[in-house]
Amino acid sequence: MLLSRLLGERLKEKPGEASIISHVFLLRGGYVRQVANGIYSMLMPARRISRKIENIIREEMDRIDGQEVLFPVVLPAELWQESGRFESIGSELMRMKDRSGRDMLLGMTHEEAAVHLARSEAMTYAKYPFMIYQIQTKFRDEPRSRGGLIRVREFTMKDAYSFHTSQEDLELYYNKVFDSYHKIFERAGLPQVVSVASDTGMMGGNVAHEYMLLAESGEDSIIVCDSCDYRANMEVAASKTVCRSGEDSQTAGDDGMNQQIEEVYTPDMKSIDDICRFLKVEAAKLIKATVFSVENSKKPLIVFIRGDLQVNEAKLKRVVKANVFPYDERVDGNSGICFGFIGTRGIDAKNNTILFDESLKGQFNMVTGANKPDYHLTGINVERDIRPESYVEVAKVNEGDTCIKCGGRLSVKRGIEVGNIFQLGIKYTESMNMAYTDNDGRQRHPVMGCYGIGIGRLLACIIEAHHDDCGPIWPKSIAPWQIHICMINKKNDDVRKTGFEMYDKLSRRYEVIMDDRDVQAGIQFADADLLGIPLRLIVSSRNLEQGEVEVVSRDKTLREKVRLEELESFLEKVV
Amino acid sequence: MLLSRLLGERLKEKPGEASIISHVFLLRGGYVRQVANGIYSMLMPARRISRKIENIIREEMDRIDGQEVLFPVVLPAELWQESGRFESIGSELMRMKDRSGRDMLLGMTHEEAAVHLARSEAMTYAKYPFMIYQIQTKFRDEPRSRGGLIRVREFTMKDAYSFHTSQEDLELYYNKVFDSYHKIFERAGLPQVVSVASDTGMMGGNVAHEYMLLAESGEDSIIVCDSCDYRANMEVAASKTVCRSGEDSQTAGDDGMNQQIEEVYTPDMKSIDDICRFLKVEAAKLIKATVFSVENSKKPLIVFIRGDLQVNEAKLKRVVKANVFPYDERVDGNSGICFGFIGTRGIDAKNNTILFDESLKGQFNMVTGANKPDYHLTGINVERDIRPESYVEVAKVNEGDTCIKCGGRLSVKRGIEVGNIFQLGIKYTESMNMAYTDNDGRQRHPVMGCYGIGIGRLLACIIEAHHDDCGPIWPKSIAPWQIHICMINKKNDDVRKTGFEMYDKLSRRYEVIMDDRDVQAGIQFADADLLGIPLRLIVSSRNLEQGEVEVVSRDKTLREKVRLEELESFLEKVV
């Protein structure tokens, strides 16, 4: 490729709309251009990288017996009505009508399409297990697309679906994919990607893992143990700190269990801090109330939780199976809640939904609001005075919590999700009526797993992990070209002749791009940095006078003058 | 690949919904399954073929300096409003609204996206020419999808867009693509594909070619000269027969030029045949009227044409720039037209649109209707009595017409379009305001070409051209696998051992599928025929006793027993 012809201007300045580094370099390097909010066109260098990523994924999927297929982008609503997701998924599912008025949608994931394809083709147990995958465009009408290719509305994804005759067989295969994913990320230059236990979200099922690149710019929070291998997405993370029962948490000799309830005057003391200071108790002795609004519900949701903890909205969403938002009076109207003094006793359980977090279990000598202004109750024994019918687990794990697995210290890290795997069970095969005849002649629903990797996001993550101040440093395995030739002073006959000869010769063995423009060395080098090709050959008159060419690696670990006649054998070693 | 695991049942019977042969074998062989009308999922064998086709195309596009990019499937309406096509294209354009109520659409072609991408990146003449292409999903809401992958709503397409600083440069590049396309079809096993001059349709522009596989099942009609290389789509074809002027068409000594107009009584004679017989004249001496309805117009359209010719609706559409249909009184109301006796004189030119075909130019001694029941006029001299202000060229070329280029005989053939190329001019760059600074400092709109190939349709066409009664015969270059091993009597230890050893060994060098099922030889061979792999190795106990394996080619030109120890060197020669 000659750089003079390459479509995609390189920009000197950081574009205003970009804040995270991969977005900056994707724009500055002429890799992508935005077409609409969260919708991008890819230029040649990005397309070459994405194809290499795709091929790595393809090879690894084939290695674990994946069969590449192709599902449609546009799907009939009926399929999603069978699974129930046409109704259950909100406006991120892009719906439309075709010319005959039939409901259609854009696939944002393809469980339904996979079951539709497989259910007529795998009617007997002898066909199992099998895995089908595709690399295809998806659309998800994100409310907040951001960060260039990190969170977009249209994206290319590898999605895979496996079908099994037992949960054990699914788990066996799930572990294979688990390893395969690590291999993929390693081959794509991201060995540092970690797997974390995660929420199954709208997919359903029980076990799921996400693959995360730990990065400051990430929008996911991950709990990581400093001592053992415990790693979990904030949405499912647990810790000893949030799960300790009442008995564990009492200081020795605390006889608060038998305290009597007392009403105390707490004028204008609405915050945890105020009350703790006034009553001289720790936050852990308070019963805190957090109020939420629930999508499609007029009833406020009140969650009682230990005063030193916070409610994790993602966990709460899963519990109530609906979107929740911080309470908004404008949505819910006047609820009669006595804010600042909400308490467990005498609360209106008819017009509010009440939940108790696990952290309150067995707690005694607690403080709670009195449900009237300026008063609290002390001496509350949860099991004696409140007697909740059940508890939910919705507390947020915090930095410094105690690891539930080893007792070590937990940290909160930021991460970007680059892949996910799910054990789906029979959620889709049952609802969509996919069955096979088992060897005992009985009809059974196959057990299913699904496995995704977003190509564009992975590409962006590679920049997040591999760059310097001047641009991306592409790993060899996915670099758009392997060699970048700079001709310094193209007007010099020798330089031009040697440059083009080198280009022709090396192009037969390697992927080569050459800067054939009549521009200063500084501009050439800056552009080469933005293109991030692993190896740069600098052809200049000064070098040629010595019969040499300068070889520089993009990561600056190599800078060597090589005699022209030794160039090919030198490259053989380093490319 | 082990056949026992391959998803996609092979069917013994022809499925009811399939009529053309590629559709039949795509279903019977387990290559595709319908998801909705005109929307298919591709199973592994088809996906492997399509990927090989894609790679051939990619190589040839790269060879003519194409830059692979990726445009979005979902596009904002604004881009299509800029070009004017958001309004001008009918319901085949899939429109929808995103979550914020913004108008979006599914790309059915990507001129707008290409101009959008290129216009900010190619601001100076030095960047030109360049070509960008993608291989991506498109959606076109066809009213009548049919024939399996021949005419679908969702399809994968290679579409390419070139940009130039002059028409001459476009033409130069257009010729390169012209040749490149022939190379692509040849490499994909279809050297018989021909290029034909074609209509530019909704693309706009002037020059266009279609690439056609001649096939009985095709829905396009192509005019082909038996003597020279004249080939044109029916929609643009011309012939000496339909274009001959009045003087050419008169028999020598015909003094009809000076005939006087006479009204003759022609009771109930409404057809051309009736009149010819009654007045003892040839059809070519009649002025025939054909009446059409025009979309979005209340005025009937009357086309006068020589009595031996028919109106070509596609040509007429282009002339009136709107859809036309055979006249329907229910649509147009009572027009006052005297059907059966429509004539050029006294016709109501206010409430009807009147057009004259070129074939009437200079004609004399003609017969036309009298615009009243049961009467015709004879002795009409078109230039004397009608004096049309202009003529249009809308006559249909027929089998047996005289070639306009060489005077040879024209034939009508059926064909399937597998690709097309267009010279678009500045239609899009002007409307979308794409400009570059020329070397004289002036702003100019680049000249554009576009070039498409449908992957799925090409795949189907390969079947149309390469099959026997038992299934497809895939050309080596695009076959899903190269070698198909049949193990006859898998229960025999020797057979099983040799089969699996052979499979393992050959898989290292070739793409191999092995039938490892415990089924009869007949079923294995029938399935192998449907899978169409070029070379079949038959491992049976009878062959093994002789130390041999049978090698059979799918096209039956090769059937040979090869000694086991010589198999590899044998395969080296034939694969």
Tab-separated table of C-alpha atoms in Angstrom, chain B residues 164-342:
chain	number	residue	atom	x	y	z
B	164	HIS	CA	-11.821	10.195	-9.975
B	165	THR	CA	-10.884	13.669	-11.110
B	166	SER	CA	-12.149	13.139	-14.659
B	167	GLN	CA	-14.563	11.076	-16.704
B	168	GLU	CA	-11.586	9.699	-18.678
B	169	ASP	CA	-9.963	8.455	-15.501
B	170	LEU	CA	-13.249	6.858	-14.412
B	171	GLU	CA	-13.514	5.097	-17.759
B	172	LEU	CA	-9.968	3.829	-17.463
B	173	TYR	CA	-10.723	2.399	-14.045
B	174	TYR	CA	-14.134	1.139	-15.114
B	175	ASN	CA	-12.398	-0.982	-17.734
B	176	LYS	CA	-10.072	-2.370	-15.068
B	177	VAL	CA	-13.037	-3.406	-12.954
B	178	PHE	CA	-14.708	-4.785	-16.073
B	179	ASP	CA	-11.764	-7.154	-16.557
B	180	SER	CA	-11.423	-7.826	-12.843
B	181	TYR	CA	-15.025	-9.020	-12.721
B	182	HIS	CA	-14.456	-11.500	-15.491
B	183	LYS	CA	-11.450	-12.789	-13.566
B	184	ILE	CA	-13.524	-13.149	-10.398
B	185	PHE	CA	-16.279	-15.111	-12.107
B	186	GLU	CA	-13.748	-17.283	-13.872
B	187	ARG	CA	-11.927	-18.052	-10.613
B	188	ALA	CA	-15.242	-18.838	-8.934
B	189	GLY	CA	-15.946	-21.395	-11.647
B	190	LEU	CA	-18.168	-19.310	-13.918
B	191	PRO	CA	-16.099	-18.384	-16.984
B	192	GLN	CA	-19.338	-18.409	-18.975
B	193	VAL	CA	-20.632	-15.225	-17.322
B	194	VAL	CA	-21.117	-12.508	-19.927
B	195	SER	CA	-21.286	-8.754	-19.578
B	196	VAL	CA	-24.230	-6.918	-21.099
B	197	ALA	CA	-24.987	-3.234	-21.508
B	198	SER	CA	-27.637	-2.344	-18.973
B	199	ASP	CA	-29.903	0.251	-17.483
B	200	THR	CA	-28.574	2.471	-14.712
B	201	GLY	CA	-31.911	2.357	-12.885
B	202	MET	CA	-32.094	3.968	-9.471
B	203	MET	CA	-28.322	4.387	-9.441
B	204	GLY	CA	-28.364	7.181	-11.967
B	205	GLY	CA	-25.409	7.738	-14.289
B	206	ASN	CA	-25.043	6.821	-17.927
B	207	VAL	CA	-23.005	3.741	-18.618
B	208	ALA	CA	-23.608	0.468	-16.856
B	209	HIS	CA	-22.975	-3.214	-17.402
B	210	GLU	CA	-24.469	-6.279	-15.865
B	211	TYR	CA	-22.731	-9.630	-15.571
B	212	MET	CA	-25.070	-12.423	-16.498
B	213	LEU	CA	-25.064	-16.138	-16.153
B	214	LEU	CA	-27.214	-17.346	-19.035
B	215	ALA	CA	-29.712	-19.764	-17.519
B	216	GLU	CA	-33.244	-20.860	-18.243
B	217	SER	CA	-34.218	-20.049	-14.658
B	218	GLY	CA	-33.050	-16.444	-14.983
B	219	GLU	CA	-35.540	-13.637	-14.628
B	220	ASP	CA	-33.653	-11.188	-16.838
B	221	SER	CA	-34.066	-11.143	-20.601
B	222	ILE	CA	-30.925	-10.461	-22.570
B	223	ILE	CA	-30.569	-9.719	-26.255
B	224	VAL	CA	-27.573	-11.487	-27.765
B	225	CYS	CA	-26.362	-11.221	-31.347
B	226	ASP	CA	-25.618	-14.545	-32.993
B	227	SER	CA	-22.913	-12.971	-35.154
B	228	CYS	CA	-21.134	-10.228	-33.220
B	229	ASP	CA	-20.484	-9.363	-29.542
B	230	TYR	CA	-23.591	-7.208	-29.142
B	231	ARG	CA	-25.239	-8.061	-25.832
B	232	ALA	CA	-27.694	-5.922	-23.934
B	233	ASN	CA	-30.269	-6.218	-21.245
B	234	MET	CA	-33.761	-6.156	-22.731
B	235	GLU	CA	-34.286	-2.871	-20.902
B	236	VAL	CA	-31.760	-1.039	-23.046
B	237	ALA	CA	-31.441	-3.269	-26.109
B	238	ALA	CA	-31.931	-1.783	-29.564
B	239	SER	CA	-32.245	-3.444	-32.951
B	240	LYS	CA	-32.418	-2.343	-36.572
B	241	THR	CA	-35.896	-3.824	-36.650
B	242	VAL	CA	-37.357	-1.494	-34.042
B	243	CYS	CA	-35.280	1.485	-35.118
B	244	ARG	CA	-35.794	1.408	-38.916
B	245	SER	CA	-37.230	4.636	-40.186
B	246	GLY	CA	-40.296	4.971	-42.346
B	247	GLU	CA	-38.350	5.138	-45.595
B	248	ASP	CA	-36.374	1.994	-44.828
B	249	SER	CA	-39.502	0.097	-44.045
B	250	GLN	CA	-41.491	0.923	-47.175
B	251	THR	CA	-41.448	-1.589	-49.931
B	252	ALA	CA	-39.977	-0.202	-53.122
B	253	GLY	CA	-42.412	1.755	-55.224
B	254	ASP	CA	-44.928	2.174	-52.451
B	255	ASP	CA	-46.574	5.465	-53.311
B	256	GLY	CA	-48.556	5.503	-50.059
B	257	MET	CA	-46.878	8.737	-49.071
B	258	ASN	CA	-49.522	10.727	-50.850
B	259	GLN	CA	-52.553	8.686	-49.855
B	260	GLN	CA	-55.484	10.624	-48.518
B	261	ILE	CA	-57.019	9.906	-45.143
B	262	GLU	CA	-60.113	7.777	-45.357
B	263	GLU	CA	-62.470	6.648	-42.644
B	264	VAL	CA	-63.379	2.974	-42.956
B	265	TYR	CA	-66.032	0.960	-41.191
B	266	THR	CA	-64.353	-1.797	-39.137
B	267	PRO	CA	-67.189	-3.302	-37.102
B	268	ASP	CA	-66.044	-4.791	-33.801
B	269	MET	CA	-62.460	-5.119	-35.037
B	270	LYS	CA	-60.403	-4.272	-32.010
B	271	SER	CA	-57.258	-6.361	-32.438
B	272	ILE	CA	-54.268	-5.895	-34.700
B	273	ASP	CA	-54.952	-9.298	-36.277
B	274	ASP	CA	-58.580	-8.412	-37.061
B	275	ILE	CA	-57.626	-5.185	-38.778
B	276	CYS	CA	-54.731	-6.697	-40.722
B	277	ARG	CA	-56.952	-9.459	-42.053
B	278	PHE	CA	-59.821	-7.134	-42.840
B	279	LEU	CA	-57.786	-4.391	-44.529
B	280	LYS	CA	-55.234	-6.818	-45.970
B	281	VAL	CA	-52.238	-4.922	-44.605
B	282	GLU	CA	-49.199	-5.995	-42.618
B	283	ALA	CA	-49.061	-5.260	-38.873
B	284	ALA	CA	-46.173	-2.888	-39.589
B	285	LYS	CA	-48.628	-0.597	-41.395
B	286	LEU	CA	-50.709	-0.103	-38.257
B	287	ILE	CA	-50.307	2.535	-35.599
B	288	LYS	CA	-50.946	0.634	-32.407
B	289	ALA	CA	-51.970	2.330	-29.164
B	290	THR	CA	-51.007	0.850	-25.787
B	291	VAL	CA	-52.427	2.425	-22.655
B	292	PHE	CA	-50.704	2.523	-19.263
B	293	SER	CA	-51.348	3.826	-15.792
B	294	VAL	CA	-48.550	5.830	-14.220
B	295	GLU	CA	-47.743	5.688	-10.499
B	296	ASN	CA	-48.911	8.763	-8.621
B	297	SER	CA	-50.678	10.163	-11.701
B	298	LYS	CA	-54.324	10.253	-12.627
B	299	LYS	CA	-53.600	10.744	-16.337
B	300	PRO	CA	-53.574	7.645	-18.544
B	301	LEU	CA	-50.448	7.277	-20.685
B	302	ILE	CA	-51.043	6.370	-24.341
B	303	VAL	CA	-48.053	5.125	-26.335
B	304	PHE	CA	-48.368	4.947	-30.130
B	305	ILE	CA	-46.059	2.397	-31.710
B	306	ARG	CA	-45.763	0.490	-34.971
B	307	GLY	CA	-48.242	-2.370	-35.070
B	308	ASP	CA	-45.602	-5.131	-35.298
B	309	LEU	CA	-43.846	-3.986	-32.138
B	310	GLN	CA	-44.500	-4.033	-28.385
B	311	VAL	CA	-43.759	-1.461	-25.760
B	312	ASN	CA	-40.954	-2.389	-23.351
B	313	GLU	CA	-42.193	-1.284	-19.955
B	314	ALA	CA	-38.704	-0.941	-18.513
B	315	LYS	CA	-37.721	1.469	-21.282
B	316	LEU	CA	-40.985	3.339	-20.785
B	317	LYS	CA	-40.380	3.639	-17.046
B	318	ARG	CA	-37.068	5.293	-17.694
B	319	VAL	CA	-38.651	7.699	-20.175
B	320	VAL	CA	-41.445	8.817	-17.862
B	321	LYS	CA	-39.258	8.462	-14.738
B	322	ALA	CA	-42.008	6.651	-12.843
B	323	ASN	CA	-43.467	3.214	-12.466
B	324	VAL	CA	-45.958	2.237	-15.176
B	325	PHE	CA	-48.565	-0.521	-15.198
B	326	PRO	CA	-50.984	-1.851	-17.801
B	327	TYR	CA	-53.931	0.552	-17.813
B	328	ASP	CA	-56.427	-0.065	-15.046
B	329	GLU	CA	-59.758	1.722	-15.326
B	330	ARG	CA	-60.325	1.237	-11.592
B	331	VAL	CA	-57.271	3.375	-10.944
B	332	ASP	CA	-57.720	6.055	-13.548
B	333	GLY	CA	-61.488	6.335	-13.656
B	334	ASN	CA	-63.440	6.773	-16.881
B	335	SER	CA	-60.920	8.357	-19.222
B	336	GLY	CA	-63.132	8.627	-22.276
B	337	ILE	CA	-60.674	6.515	-24.262
B	338	CYS	CA	-62.333	4.548	-27.088
B	339	PHE	CA	-60.558	1.214	-26.528
B	340	GLY	CA	-59.967	-0.855	-29.657
B	341	PHE	CA	-60.275	2.204	-31.869
B	342	ILE	CA	-57.745	4.618	-30.332
